Structure formats: C-alpha cells, structure tokens
Tab-separated table of C-alpha atoms and ligand atoms in Angstrom:
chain	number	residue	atom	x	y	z
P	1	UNK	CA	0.000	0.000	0.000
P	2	UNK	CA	1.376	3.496	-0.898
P	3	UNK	CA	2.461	5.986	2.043
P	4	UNK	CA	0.828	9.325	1.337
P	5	UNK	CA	1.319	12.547	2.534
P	6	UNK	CA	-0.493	15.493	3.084
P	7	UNK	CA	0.927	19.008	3.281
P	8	UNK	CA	-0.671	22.445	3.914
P	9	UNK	CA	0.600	25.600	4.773
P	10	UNK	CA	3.257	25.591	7.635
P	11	UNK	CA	4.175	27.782	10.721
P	12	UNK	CA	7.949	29.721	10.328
P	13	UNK	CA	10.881	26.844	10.575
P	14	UNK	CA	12.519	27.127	14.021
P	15	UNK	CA	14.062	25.123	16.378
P	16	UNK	CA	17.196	23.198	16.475
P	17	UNK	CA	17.301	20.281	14.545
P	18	UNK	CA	19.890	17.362	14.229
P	19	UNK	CA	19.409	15.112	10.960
P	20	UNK	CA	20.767	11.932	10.402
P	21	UNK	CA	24.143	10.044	9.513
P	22	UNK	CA	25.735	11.064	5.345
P	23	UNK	CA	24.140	7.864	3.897
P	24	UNK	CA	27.730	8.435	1.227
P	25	UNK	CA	29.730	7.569	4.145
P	26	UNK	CA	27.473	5.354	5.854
P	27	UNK	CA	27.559	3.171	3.090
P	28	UNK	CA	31.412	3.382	2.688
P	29	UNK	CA	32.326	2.616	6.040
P	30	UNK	CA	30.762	-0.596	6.534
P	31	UNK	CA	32.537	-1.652	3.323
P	32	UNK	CA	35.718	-0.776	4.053
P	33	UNK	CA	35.209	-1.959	7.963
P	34	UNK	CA	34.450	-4.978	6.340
P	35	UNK	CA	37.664	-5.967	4.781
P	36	UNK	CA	39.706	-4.217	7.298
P	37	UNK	CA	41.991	-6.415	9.425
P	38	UNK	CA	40.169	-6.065	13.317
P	39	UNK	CA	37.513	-4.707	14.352
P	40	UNK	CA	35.819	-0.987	13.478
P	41	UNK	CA	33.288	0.648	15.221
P	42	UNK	CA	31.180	3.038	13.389
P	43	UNK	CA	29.004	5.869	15.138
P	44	UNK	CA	26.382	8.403	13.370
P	45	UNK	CA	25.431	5.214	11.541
P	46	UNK	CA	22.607	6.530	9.211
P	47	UNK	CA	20.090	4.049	9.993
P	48	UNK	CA	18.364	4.412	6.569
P	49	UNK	CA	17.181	1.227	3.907
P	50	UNK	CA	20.258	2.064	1.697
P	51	UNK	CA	22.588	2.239	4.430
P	52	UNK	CA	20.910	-1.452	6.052
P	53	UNK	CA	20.675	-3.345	2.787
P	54	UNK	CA	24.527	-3.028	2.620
P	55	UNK	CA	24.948	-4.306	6.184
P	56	UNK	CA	22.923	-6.887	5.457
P	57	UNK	CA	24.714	-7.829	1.948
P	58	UNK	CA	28.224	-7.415	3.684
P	59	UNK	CA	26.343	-10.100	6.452
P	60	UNK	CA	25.926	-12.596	4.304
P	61	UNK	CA	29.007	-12.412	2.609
P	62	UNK	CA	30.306	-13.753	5.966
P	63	UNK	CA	31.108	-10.230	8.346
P	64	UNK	CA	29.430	-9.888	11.536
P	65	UNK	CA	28.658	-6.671	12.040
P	66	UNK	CA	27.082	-5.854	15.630
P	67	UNK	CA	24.395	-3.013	16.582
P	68	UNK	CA	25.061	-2.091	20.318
P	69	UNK	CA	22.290	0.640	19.387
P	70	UNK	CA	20.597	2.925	17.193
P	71	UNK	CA	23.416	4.830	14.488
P	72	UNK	CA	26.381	2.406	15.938
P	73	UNK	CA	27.297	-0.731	14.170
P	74	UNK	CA	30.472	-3.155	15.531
P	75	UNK	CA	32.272	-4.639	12.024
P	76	UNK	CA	34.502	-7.507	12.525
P	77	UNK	CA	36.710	-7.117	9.474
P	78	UNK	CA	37.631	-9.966	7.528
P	79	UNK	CA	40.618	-8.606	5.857
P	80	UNK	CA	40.894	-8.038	2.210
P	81	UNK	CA	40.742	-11.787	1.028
P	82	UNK	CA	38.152	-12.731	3.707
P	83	UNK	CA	34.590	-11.956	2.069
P	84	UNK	CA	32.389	-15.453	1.260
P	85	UNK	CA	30.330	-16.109	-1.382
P	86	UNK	CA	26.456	-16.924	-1.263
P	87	UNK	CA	24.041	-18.680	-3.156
P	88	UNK	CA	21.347	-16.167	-2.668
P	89	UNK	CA	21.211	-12.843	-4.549
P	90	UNK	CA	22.581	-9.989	-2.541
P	91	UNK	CA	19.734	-7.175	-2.678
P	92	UNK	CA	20.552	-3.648	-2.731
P	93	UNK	CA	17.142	-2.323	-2.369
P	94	UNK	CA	16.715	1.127	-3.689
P	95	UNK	CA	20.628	1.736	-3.121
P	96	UNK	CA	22.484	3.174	-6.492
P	97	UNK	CA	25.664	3.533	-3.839
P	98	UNK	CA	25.479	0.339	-2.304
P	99	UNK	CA	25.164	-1.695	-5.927
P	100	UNK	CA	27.393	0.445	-7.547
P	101	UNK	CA	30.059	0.309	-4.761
P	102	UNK	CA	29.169	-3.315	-3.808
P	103	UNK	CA	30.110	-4.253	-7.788
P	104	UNK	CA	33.847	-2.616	-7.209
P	105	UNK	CA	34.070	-4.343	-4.204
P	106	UNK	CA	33.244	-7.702	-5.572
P	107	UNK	CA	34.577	-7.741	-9.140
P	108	UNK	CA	37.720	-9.023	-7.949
P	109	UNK	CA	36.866	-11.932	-5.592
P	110	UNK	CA	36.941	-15.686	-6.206
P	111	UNK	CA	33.303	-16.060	-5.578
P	112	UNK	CA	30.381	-15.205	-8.009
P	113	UNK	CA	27.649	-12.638	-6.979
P	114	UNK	CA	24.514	-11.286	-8.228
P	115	UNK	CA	23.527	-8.087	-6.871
P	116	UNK	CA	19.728	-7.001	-7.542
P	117	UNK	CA	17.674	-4.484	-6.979
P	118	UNK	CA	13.874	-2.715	-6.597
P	119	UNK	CA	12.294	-1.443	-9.436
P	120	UNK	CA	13.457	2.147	-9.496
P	121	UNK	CA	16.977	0.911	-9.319
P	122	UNK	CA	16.374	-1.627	-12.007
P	123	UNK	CA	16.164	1.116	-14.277
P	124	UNK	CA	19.168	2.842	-13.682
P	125	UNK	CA	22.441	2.430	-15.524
P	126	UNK	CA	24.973	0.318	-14.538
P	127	UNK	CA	27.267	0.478	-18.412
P	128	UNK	CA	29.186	3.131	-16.595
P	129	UNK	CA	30.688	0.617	-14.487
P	130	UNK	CA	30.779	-2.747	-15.904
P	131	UNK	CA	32.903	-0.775	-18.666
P	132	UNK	CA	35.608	0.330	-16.029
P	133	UNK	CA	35.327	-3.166	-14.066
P	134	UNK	CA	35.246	-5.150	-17.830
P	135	UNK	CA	38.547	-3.598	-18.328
P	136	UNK	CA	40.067	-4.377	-15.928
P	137	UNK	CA	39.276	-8.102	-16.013
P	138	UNK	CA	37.019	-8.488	-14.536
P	139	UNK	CA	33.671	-11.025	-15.806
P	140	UNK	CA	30.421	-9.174	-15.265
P	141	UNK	CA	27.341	-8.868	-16.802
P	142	UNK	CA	23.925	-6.733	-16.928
P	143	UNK	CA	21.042	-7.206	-18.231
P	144	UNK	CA	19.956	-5.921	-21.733
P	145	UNK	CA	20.770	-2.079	-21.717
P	146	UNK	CA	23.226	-2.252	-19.099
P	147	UNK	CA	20.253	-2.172	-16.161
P	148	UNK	CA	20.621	-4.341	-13.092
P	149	UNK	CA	20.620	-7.165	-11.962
P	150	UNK	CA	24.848	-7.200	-11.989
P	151	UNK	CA	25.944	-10.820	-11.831
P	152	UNK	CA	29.949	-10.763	-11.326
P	153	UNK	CA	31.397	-14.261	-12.236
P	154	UNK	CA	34.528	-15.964	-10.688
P	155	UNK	CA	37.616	-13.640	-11.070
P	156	UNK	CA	40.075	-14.848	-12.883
P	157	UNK	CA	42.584	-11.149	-11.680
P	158	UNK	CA	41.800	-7.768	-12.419
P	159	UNK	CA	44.489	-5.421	-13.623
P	160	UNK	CA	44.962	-2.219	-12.223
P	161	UNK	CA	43.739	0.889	-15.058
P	162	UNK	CA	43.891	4.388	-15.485
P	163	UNK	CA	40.714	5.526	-16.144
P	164	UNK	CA	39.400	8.689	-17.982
P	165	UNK	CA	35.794	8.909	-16.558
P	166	UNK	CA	33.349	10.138	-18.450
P	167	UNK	CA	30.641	11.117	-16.123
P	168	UNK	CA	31.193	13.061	-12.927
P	169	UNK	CA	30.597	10.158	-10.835
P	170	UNK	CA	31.442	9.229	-7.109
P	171	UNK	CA	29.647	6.009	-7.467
P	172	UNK	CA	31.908	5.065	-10.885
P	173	UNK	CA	34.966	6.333	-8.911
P	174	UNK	CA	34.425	4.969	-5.895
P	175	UNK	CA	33.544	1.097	-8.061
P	176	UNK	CA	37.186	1.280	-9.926
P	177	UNK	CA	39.019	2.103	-6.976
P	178	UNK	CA	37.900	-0.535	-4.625
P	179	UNK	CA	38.355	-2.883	-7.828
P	180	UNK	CA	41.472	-1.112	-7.419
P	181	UNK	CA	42.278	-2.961	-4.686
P	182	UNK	CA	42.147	-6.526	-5.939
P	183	UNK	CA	44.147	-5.361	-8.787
P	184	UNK	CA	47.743	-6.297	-9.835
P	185	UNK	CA	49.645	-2.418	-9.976
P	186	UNK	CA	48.384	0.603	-10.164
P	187	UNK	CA	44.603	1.705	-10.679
P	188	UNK	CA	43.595	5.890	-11.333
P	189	UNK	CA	40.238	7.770	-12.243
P	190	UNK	CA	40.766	11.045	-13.546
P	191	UNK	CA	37.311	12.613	-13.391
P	192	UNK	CA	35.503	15.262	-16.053
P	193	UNK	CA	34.510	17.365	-12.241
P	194	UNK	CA	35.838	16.551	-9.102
P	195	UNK	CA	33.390	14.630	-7.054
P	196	UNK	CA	32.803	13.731	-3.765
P	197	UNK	CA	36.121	11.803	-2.151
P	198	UNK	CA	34.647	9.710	0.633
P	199	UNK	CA	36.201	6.377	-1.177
P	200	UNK	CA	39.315	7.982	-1.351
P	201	UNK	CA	39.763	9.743	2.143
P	202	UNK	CA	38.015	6.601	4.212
P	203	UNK	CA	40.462	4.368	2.371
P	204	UNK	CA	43.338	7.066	4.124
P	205	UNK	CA	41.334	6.950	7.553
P	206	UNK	CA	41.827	2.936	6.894
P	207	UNK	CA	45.833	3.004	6.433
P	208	UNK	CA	45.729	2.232	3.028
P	209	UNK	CA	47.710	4.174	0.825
P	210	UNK	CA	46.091	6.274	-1.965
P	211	UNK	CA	46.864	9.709	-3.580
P	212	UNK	CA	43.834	12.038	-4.300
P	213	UNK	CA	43.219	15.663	-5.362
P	214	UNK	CA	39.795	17.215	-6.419
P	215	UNK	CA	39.213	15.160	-9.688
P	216	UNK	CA	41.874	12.490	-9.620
P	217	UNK	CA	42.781	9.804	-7.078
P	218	UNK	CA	45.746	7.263	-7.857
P	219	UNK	CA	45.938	3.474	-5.648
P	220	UNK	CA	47.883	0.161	-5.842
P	221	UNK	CA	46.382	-2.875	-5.227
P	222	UNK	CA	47.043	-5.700	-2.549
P	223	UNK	CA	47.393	-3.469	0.219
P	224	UNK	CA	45.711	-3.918	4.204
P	225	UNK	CA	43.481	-1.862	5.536
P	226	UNK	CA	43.219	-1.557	9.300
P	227	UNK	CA	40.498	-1.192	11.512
P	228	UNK	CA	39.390	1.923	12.640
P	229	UNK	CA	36.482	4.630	13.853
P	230	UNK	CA	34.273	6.268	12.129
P	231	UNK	CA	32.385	9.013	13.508
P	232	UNK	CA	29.832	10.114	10.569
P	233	UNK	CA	28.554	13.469	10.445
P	234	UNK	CA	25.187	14.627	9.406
P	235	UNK	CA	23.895	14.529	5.687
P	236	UNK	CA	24.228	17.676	4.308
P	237	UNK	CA	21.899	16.682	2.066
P	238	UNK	CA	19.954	16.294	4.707
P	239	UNK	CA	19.969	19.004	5.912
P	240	UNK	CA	19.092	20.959	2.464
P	241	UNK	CA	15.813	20.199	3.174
P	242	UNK	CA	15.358	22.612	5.978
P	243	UNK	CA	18.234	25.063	4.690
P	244	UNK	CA	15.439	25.532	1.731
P	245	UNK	CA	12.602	25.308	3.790
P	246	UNK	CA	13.831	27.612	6.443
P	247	UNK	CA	14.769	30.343	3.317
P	248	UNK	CA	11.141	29.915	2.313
P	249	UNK	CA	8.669	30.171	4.854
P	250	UNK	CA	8.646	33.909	6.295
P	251	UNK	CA	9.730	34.219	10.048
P	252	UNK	CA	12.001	31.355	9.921
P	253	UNK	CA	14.870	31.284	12.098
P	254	UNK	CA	16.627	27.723	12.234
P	255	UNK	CA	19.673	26.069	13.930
P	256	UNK	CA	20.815	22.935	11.976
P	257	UNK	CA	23.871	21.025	13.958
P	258	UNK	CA	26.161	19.619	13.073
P	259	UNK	CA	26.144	19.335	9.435
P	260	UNK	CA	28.703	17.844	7.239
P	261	UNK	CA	30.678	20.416	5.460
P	262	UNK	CA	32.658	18.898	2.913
P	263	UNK	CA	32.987	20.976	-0.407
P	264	UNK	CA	32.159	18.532	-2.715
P	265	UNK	CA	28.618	18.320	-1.184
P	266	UNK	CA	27.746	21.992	0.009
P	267	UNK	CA	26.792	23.427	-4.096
P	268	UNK	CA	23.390	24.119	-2.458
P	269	UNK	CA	24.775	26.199	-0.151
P	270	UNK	CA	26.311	28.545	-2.857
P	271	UNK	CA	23.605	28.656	-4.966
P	272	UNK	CA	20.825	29.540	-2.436
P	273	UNK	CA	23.364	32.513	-1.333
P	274	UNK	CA	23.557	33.639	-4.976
P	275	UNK	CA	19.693	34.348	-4.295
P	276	UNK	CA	19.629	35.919	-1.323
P	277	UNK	CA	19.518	33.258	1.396
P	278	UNK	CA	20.369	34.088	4.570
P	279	UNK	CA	22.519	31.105	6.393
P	280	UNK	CA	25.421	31.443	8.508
P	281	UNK	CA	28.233	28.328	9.575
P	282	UNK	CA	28.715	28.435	13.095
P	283	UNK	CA	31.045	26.742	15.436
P	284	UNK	CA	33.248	25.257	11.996
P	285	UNK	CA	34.571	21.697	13.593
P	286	UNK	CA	35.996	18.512	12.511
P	287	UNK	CA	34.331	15.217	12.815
P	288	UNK	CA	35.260	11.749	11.669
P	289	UNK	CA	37.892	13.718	9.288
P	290	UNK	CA	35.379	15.474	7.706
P	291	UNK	CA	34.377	19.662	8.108
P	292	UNK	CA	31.173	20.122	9.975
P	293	UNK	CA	29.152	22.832	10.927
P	294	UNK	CA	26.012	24.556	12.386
P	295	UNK	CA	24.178	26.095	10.079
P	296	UNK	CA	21.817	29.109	11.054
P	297	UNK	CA	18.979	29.565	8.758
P	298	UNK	CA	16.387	32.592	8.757
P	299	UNK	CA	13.735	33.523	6.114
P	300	UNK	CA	14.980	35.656	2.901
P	301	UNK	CA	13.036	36.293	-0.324
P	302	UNK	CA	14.667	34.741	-3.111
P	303	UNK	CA	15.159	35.890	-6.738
P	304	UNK	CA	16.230	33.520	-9.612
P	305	UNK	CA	19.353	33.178	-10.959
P	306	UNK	CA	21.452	31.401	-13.904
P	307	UNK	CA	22.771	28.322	-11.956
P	308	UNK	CA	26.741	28.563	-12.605
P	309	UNK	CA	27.556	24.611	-14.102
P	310	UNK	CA	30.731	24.507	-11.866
P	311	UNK	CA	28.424	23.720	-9.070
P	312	UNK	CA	26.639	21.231	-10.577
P	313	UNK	CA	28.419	17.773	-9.010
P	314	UNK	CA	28.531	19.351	-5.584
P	315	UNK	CA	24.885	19.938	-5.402
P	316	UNK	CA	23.559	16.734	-7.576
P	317	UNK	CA	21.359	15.334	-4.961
P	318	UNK	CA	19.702	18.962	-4.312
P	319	UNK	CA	18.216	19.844	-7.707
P	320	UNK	CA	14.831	18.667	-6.485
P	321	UNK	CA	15.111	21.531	-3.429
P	322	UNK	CA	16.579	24.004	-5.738
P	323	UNK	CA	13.673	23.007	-8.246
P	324	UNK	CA	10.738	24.210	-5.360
P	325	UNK	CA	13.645	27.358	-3.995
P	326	UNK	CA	13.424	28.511	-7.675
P	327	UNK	CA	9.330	27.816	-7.818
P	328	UNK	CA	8.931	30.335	-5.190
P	329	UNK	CA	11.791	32.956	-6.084
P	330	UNK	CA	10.923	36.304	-7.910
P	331	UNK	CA	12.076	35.853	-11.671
P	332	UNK	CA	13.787	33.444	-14.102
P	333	UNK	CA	16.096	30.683	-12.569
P	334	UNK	CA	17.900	28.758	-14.939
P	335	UNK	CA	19.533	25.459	-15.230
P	336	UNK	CA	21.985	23.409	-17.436
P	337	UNK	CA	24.185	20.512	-17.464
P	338	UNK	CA	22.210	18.194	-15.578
P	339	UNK	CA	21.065	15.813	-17.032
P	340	UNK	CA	22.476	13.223	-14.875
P	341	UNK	CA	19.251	13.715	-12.935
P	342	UNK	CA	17.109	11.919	-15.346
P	343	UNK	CA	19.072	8.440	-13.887
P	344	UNK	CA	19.148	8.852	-10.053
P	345	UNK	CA	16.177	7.428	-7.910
P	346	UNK	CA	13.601	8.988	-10.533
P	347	UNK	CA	14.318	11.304	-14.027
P	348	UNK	CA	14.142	14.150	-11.874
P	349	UNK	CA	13.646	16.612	-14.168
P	350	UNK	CA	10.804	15.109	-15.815
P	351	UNK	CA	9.321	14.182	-12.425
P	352	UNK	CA	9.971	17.780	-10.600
P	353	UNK	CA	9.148	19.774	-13.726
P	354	UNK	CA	5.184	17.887	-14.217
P	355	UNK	CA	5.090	18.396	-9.692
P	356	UNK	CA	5.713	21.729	-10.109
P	357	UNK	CA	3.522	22.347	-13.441
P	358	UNK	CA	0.791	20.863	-11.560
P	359	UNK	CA	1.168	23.258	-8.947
P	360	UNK	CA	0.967	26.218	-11.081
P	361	UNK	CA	4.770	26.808	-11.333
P	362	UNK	CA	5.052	28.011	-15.118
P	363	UNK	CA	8.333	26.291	-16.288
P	364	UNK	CA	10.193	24.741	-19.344
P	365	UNK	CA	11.728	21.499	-18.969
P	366	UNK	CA	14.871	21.229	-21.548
P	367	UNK	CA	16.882	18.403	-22.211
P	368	UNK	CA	19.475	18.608	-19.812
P	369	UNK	CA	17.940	20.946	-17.382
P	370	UNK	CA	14.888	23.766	-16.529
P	371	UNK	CA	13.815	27.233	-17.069
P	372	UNK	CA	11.656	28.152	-14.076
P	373	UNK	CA	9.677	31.140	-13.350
P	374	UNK	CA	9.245	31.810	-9.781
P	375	UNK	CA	6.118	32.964	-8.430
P	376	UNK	CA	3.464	31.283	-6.462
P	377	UNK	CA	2.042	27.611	-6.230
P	378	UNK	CA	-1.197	26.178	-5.296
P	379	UNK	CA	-2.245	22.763	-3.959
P	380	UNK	CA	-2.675	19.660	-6.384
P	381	UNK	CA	-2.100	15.868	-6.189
P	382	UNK	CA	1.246	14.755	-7.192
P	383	UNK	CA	3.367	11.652	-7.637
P	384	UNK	CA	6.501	11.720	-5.808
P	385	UNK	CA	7.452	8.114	-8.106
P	386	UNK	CA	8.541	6.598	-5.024
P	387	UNK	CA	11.723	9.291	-5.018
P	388	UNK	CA	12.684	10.043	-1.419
P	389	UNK	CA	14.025	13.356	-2.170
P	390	UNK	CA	10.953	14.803	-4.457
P	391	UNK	CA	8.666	13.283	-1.846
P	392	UNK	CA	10.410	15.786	0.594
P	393	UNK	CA	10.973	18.500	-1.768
P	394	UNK	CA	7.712	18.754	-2.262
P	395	UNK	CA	6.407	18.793	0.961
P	396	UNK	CA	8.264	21.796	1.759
P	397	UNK	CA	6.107	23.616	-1.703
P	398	UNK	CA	3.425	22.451	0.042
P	399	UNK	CA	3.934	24.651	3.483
P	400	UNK	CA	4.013	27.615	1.260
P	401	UNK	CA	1.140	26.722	-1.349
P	402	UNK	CA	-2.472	28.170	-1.451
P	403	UNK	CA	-4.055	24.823	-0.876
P	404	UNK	CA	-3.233	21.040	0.271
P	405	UNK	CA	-0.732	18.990	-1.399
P	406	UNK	CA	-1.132	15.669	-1.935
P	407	UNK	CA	2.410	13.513	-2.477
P	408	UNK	CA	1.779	10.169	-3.289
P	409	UNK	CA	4.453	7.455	-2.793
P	410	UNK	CA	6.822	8.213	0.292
P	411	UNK	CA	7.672	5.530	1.538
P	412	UNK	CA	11.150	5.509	0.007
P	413	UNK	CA	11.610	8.837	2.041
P	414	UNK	CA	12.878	5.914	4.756
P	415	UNK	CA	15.775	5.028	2.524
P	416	UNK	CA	17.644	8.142	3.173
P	417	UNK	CA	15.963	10.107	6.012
P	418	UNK	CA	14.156	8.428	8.402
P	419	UNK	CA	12.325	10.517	11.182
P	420	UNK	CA	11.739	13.149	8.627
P	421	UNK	CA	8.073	13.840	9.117
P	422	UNK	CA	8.962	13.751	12.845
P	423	UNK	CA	11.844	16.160	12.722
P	424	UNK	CA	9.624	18.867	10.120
P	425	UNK	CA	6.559	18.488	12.114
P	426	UNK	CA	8.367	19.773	15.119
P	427	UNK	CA	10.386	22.589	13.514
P	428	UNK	CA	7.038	23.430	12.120
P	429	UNK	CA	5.910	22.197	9.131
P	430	UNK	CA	2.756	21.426	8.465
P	431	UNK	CA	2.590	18.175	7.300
P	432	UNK	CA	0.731	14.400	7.799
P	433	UNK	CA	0.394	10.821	6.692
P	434	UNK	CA	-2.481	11.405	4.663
J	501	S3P	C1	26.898	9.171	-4.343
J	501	S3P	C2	27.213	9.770	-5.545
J	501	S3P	C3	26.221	10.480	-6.377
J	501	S3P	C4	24.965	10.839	-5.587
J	501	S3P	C5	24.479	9.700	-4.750
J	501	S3P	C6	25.546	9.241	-3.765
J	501	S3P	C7	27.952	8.458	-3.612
J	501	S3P	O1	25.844	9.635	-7.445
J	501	S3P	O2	23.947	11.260	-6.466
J	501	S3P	O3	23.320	10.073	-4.024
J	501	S3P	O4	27.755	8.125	-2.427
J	501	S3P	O5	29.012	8.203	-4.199
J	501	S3P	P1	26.647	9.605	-8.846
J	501	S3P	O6	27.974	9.015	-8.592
J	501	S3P	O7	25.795	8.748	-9.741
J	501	S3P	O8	26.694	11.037	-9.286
C-alpha cells in the first residue's frame, strides 16, 4: 500500500534540529570496515534502507557486524581476502551507492555474486561501471541495456587501469578504486569534475595508501586496511531540506547542527546565497575527518538566478530543493548541465518539472535541465514516483502553497531520512500521513 502525505501551509521553521548520519559515508564505512583487518566501530550510523541493505549484503558475505544501538554498528573485518560467497542474490534495495560500490568491491573476488535491486533501481544504468570493471578483467554482466541485476562471475585477476571517466561520478569512482584494490599495480580515475572523495579519504582513515586531489585519485592494489572509527557526520543533504525550507517560509529562524561540510557536497549552499539566502556556519569543527558545521537559517526572499555549471556535481542530490527554492523565487532561474538527474532514484527533471507544473509553477523542462519562473504555487495531487528526495521536496512547496498537497508514494523517504516527518513536524511544518 502506498504511504501518502499530506501538506498544507506551515508555521515559520525554528528550532534546532539534528538530521541523520551522510548515507555516502554510511555506506562506505561498513565496506571498508568490512575488509579491514580487526575490528571498526562506526558511530552516526545513518540508519536508513540504503545504508541497512549493505549491512545486510556485507552479512551474508560472511562479516558480523554488531548493533550495540541505534546509528552504531560493531564490524569484525575480515581482511581483504576474507569476504564469502552466497548462493542467494545480494539485494541492494533502492541503493544506487550500495550496488554500484558493492560491484567494485566484488569484481575481484573468487566467488560469483549477483547483486539485484527494486524497481526504481532496475532502471538505472549500470554500463558506466561494468565498462571500467570489464577492463580491468574483470567477468560481469547486466542485463539488456546495461540495467541491473549485476551478476559478477569468478575472477580470474583484475588489472589495475587508469581511467578517464566520463561522467562526474562518485559512485563510478568509488567502483574502480575498490576494484582497485584486488588489482595487480596501479589503478587511477581522472574525473571530467571533481566529485565527492569519501572512497578515497576513508580508504586514508583505513591506512591504506592512496593519492587524491579534487578530480583524480591514484591506488595500488594488494594493500591492508586496518580497523578503525568512524564518527559520521550529518547529511548535508539532509539538511538541504530545511536550509530551503527555512529560506522559504517567512519568520524562519533555524539552527541545523552539526552538518557535514565537505565541499564537494555543500553546491546548495552557494547557490541559495547567490539568491539571497540568509545562512550562517557556526562553530566550523571537525568530525570523523570530515568539516562540519552549524548552520543558522532565517527567512529571505529569493530571486532567480542562472545556476553557474561549476556547481553542478557538488549539489547533484539537491536539484529537487533548488527546483521548489526557484518555484517560489521572484524571476527566471535557470539550469543546465544536468542531465544526470534523469538516472538517479527517478528522471528528476521530468518528475519535478510535471510536480511543479501541476502546482501552477510556469516552467520549461529542456533536455538537460529547466527554465523556471518563480512565483506562487497552489495545492494539487502529485506523484513523488517513489523518489525520497521529491517526496520531501515537495512537501516543503506544500507549506508555502495556497491549498493542500497531496504527495503520493513516500515511503522511500525511509531510505535516506528516516524521522523526517517527525523532525519537520516539530520545527514546524505542516505536514501528515495522509
Ligand atoms: C553518491 C554519488 C552520487 C549521488 C548519490 C551518492 C555516492 O551519485 O547522487 O546520491 O555516495 O558516491 P553519482 O555518482 O551517480 O553522481
């Protein structure tokens, strides 16, 4: 049965809110805890579908991996060589990271695999890394049109490759690296954008040697990695949800805490200061490695702008916040260069450009992006395709449009936020399981 929602016109955002664990890491430190040598402890643990199905993939591939409570997880490594196979298929839910990453991780290993998926991420592409992985020996296979399910036969070696990317892809950097690791010599991605370097800084955190700058990152393979702990900081991405929200809905003051700071992930933050938005960083800090920071949030009118493409990959899971931002700005916002979205959970652009249409945003979906006129919405009935971050996208529209809105289909919002409708009911949005 679907989960519905129902939103209607909210109260200002305020409070202080904490939101949960970076799924990106999440996902990346169970992995690498996995075939560490000893034992890892991970805290901040988002506790999301995504970041579980890999747990429970990594489980039955033989690591037992403890919960002592809610965001911690215990991960007995089994060392580099130490993963099992399984007769069973190894389901990644609605995870593009975990199957993607999961593929790297298993391309090299003298067991077969088949990693599957849910519908939505049946239909997304996984060509962009069989190619790398095929390359560099290893046997692997899609179905027709290079969609999931992966199966990843008995390795016979990989070598290592130096890989022009060319997508700006974490997911297709992070898959050749940690193939990377099962590799004879030397593996590199040089990437078309930098993207975000979890992979490559975790691996660091782990004792295994790696070079990286912004866009390139260099390994060898047949190294150890060492146990260690990982404190994970809030997902900024998140967090956007209330940084928009918060911009949006007049006398708003909000303190977010906490949130995870690193550049490759903070585009939105740029781009909603470029019009107008008033958020400050507080208290700057490190956690886990990684910047964090609290973010204070109070209401500012908004006016469009032309999205500069340079922020593109650091934003790419926030185009369907910027979408409803640029719904409700005064004048033209537009935006190029993405059409990456059209593959992620949903085609975003096609999905956020008919939700917004049918809300009375007047708008011009292009091929690779949107020309949006901002101005005012009112309440309609829309599909959210079961696409955690439209479904909460567009219940922040609905605090600010003349009328209910319906979103259909959010169940999925549990994949990468869960406790969301808890956590915007109390910082005062108005919104309910319909
Ligand atoms: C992610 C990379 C991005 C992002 C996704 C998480 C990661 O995907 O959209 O939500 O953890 O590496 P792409 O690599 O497909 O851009």
């Amino acid at each position: 049965m679907s989960l519905d929602w129902k939103a209607s016109r909210g109260g200002p955002v305020t409070g202080v809110i904490e939101v949960p664990g970076d799924k990106s890491i999440s996902h990346r430190a169970l992995m690498l805890a996995a075939i560490a040598d000893g034992t890892s402890t991970i805290s901040g643990f988002l506790e999301g579908e995504d970041t579980r199905a890999t747990a429970r993939i990594l489980q039955q591939l033989g690591v037992r991996i403890d919960t002592p409570g809610p965001g911690q997880r215990v991960v007995h490594g089994v060392g580099l060589h130490g993963l099992k196979g399984v007769d069973s298929e190894l389901d990644c839910g609605n995870a593009g990271t975990g199957m993607r990453l999961l593929a790297g991780l298993l391309a090299g290993q003298s067991f077969p695999s088949l990693l599957v998926g849910d519908p939505s991420l049946s239909r997304r592409p996984m060509g962009r890394i069989t190619t790398p992985l095929s390359q560099m020996g290893a046997r692997i296979e899609t179905r027709e049109g290079g969609l999931p399910p992966i199966t990843i036969h008995v390795s016979n070696g990989l070598q290592g490759i130096d890989y022009k990317c060319p997508v700006a892809s974490a997911q297709v950097k992070s898959a050749t690296l940690l193939a990377g690791l099962y590799a004879q010599g030397e593996t590199s991605v040089l990437e078309p954008q930098p993207t975000r370097d979890y992979t490559e800084r975790m691996l660091a955190a782990f004792g295994y040697p790696i070079q990286f700058k912004p866009g390139f990152a260099r390994l060898q393979g047949g190294g150890n990695l060492r146990a260690t702990d990982v404190s994970v900081p809030s997902d900024f991405s998140s967090a956007a949800f209330f940084l928009v929200a918060a911009t949006l809905v007049p006398g708003s003051d909000l303190l977010v805490r906490r949130v995870g700071m690193n550049p490759r992930r903070t585009g939105l933050l740029a781009a909603l200061r470029l019009m107008g938005a008033d958020i400050s960083e507080q208290g700057l800090a490190e956690q886990g490695g990684e910047p964090v920071a609290d973010l204070r949030v109070r209401y500012a009118p908004l006016r469009g702008i032309s999205l500069p493409a340079e922020l593109v990959p650091d934003m790419i899971d926030e185009f369907p916040a910027l979408f409803v931002a640029a719904a409700l700005a005064s004048g033209v916002t537009r935006i190029e260069g993405v059409a990456e979205l059209r593959v992620k959970e949903s085609d975003r652009l096609a999905v956020m450009s008919k939700a917004l249409a049918a809300l009375g945003c007047k708008l011009e979906e292009t091929t690779d992006g949107a020309v949006i006129e901002g101005g005012s919405l009112h309440g309609g009935r829309i599909d959210s395709h079961g696409d955690h971050r439209i479904a909460m996208s567009l219940a922040i529209a609905g605090q600010l449009a003349a009328g209910y809105v319906e979103i259909l289909d959010c169940a999925n919002v549990d994949t990468s936020f869960p406790g969301f409708l808890d956590i915007a009911s109390a910082s005062g949005f108005s919104l309910q399981v319909a």
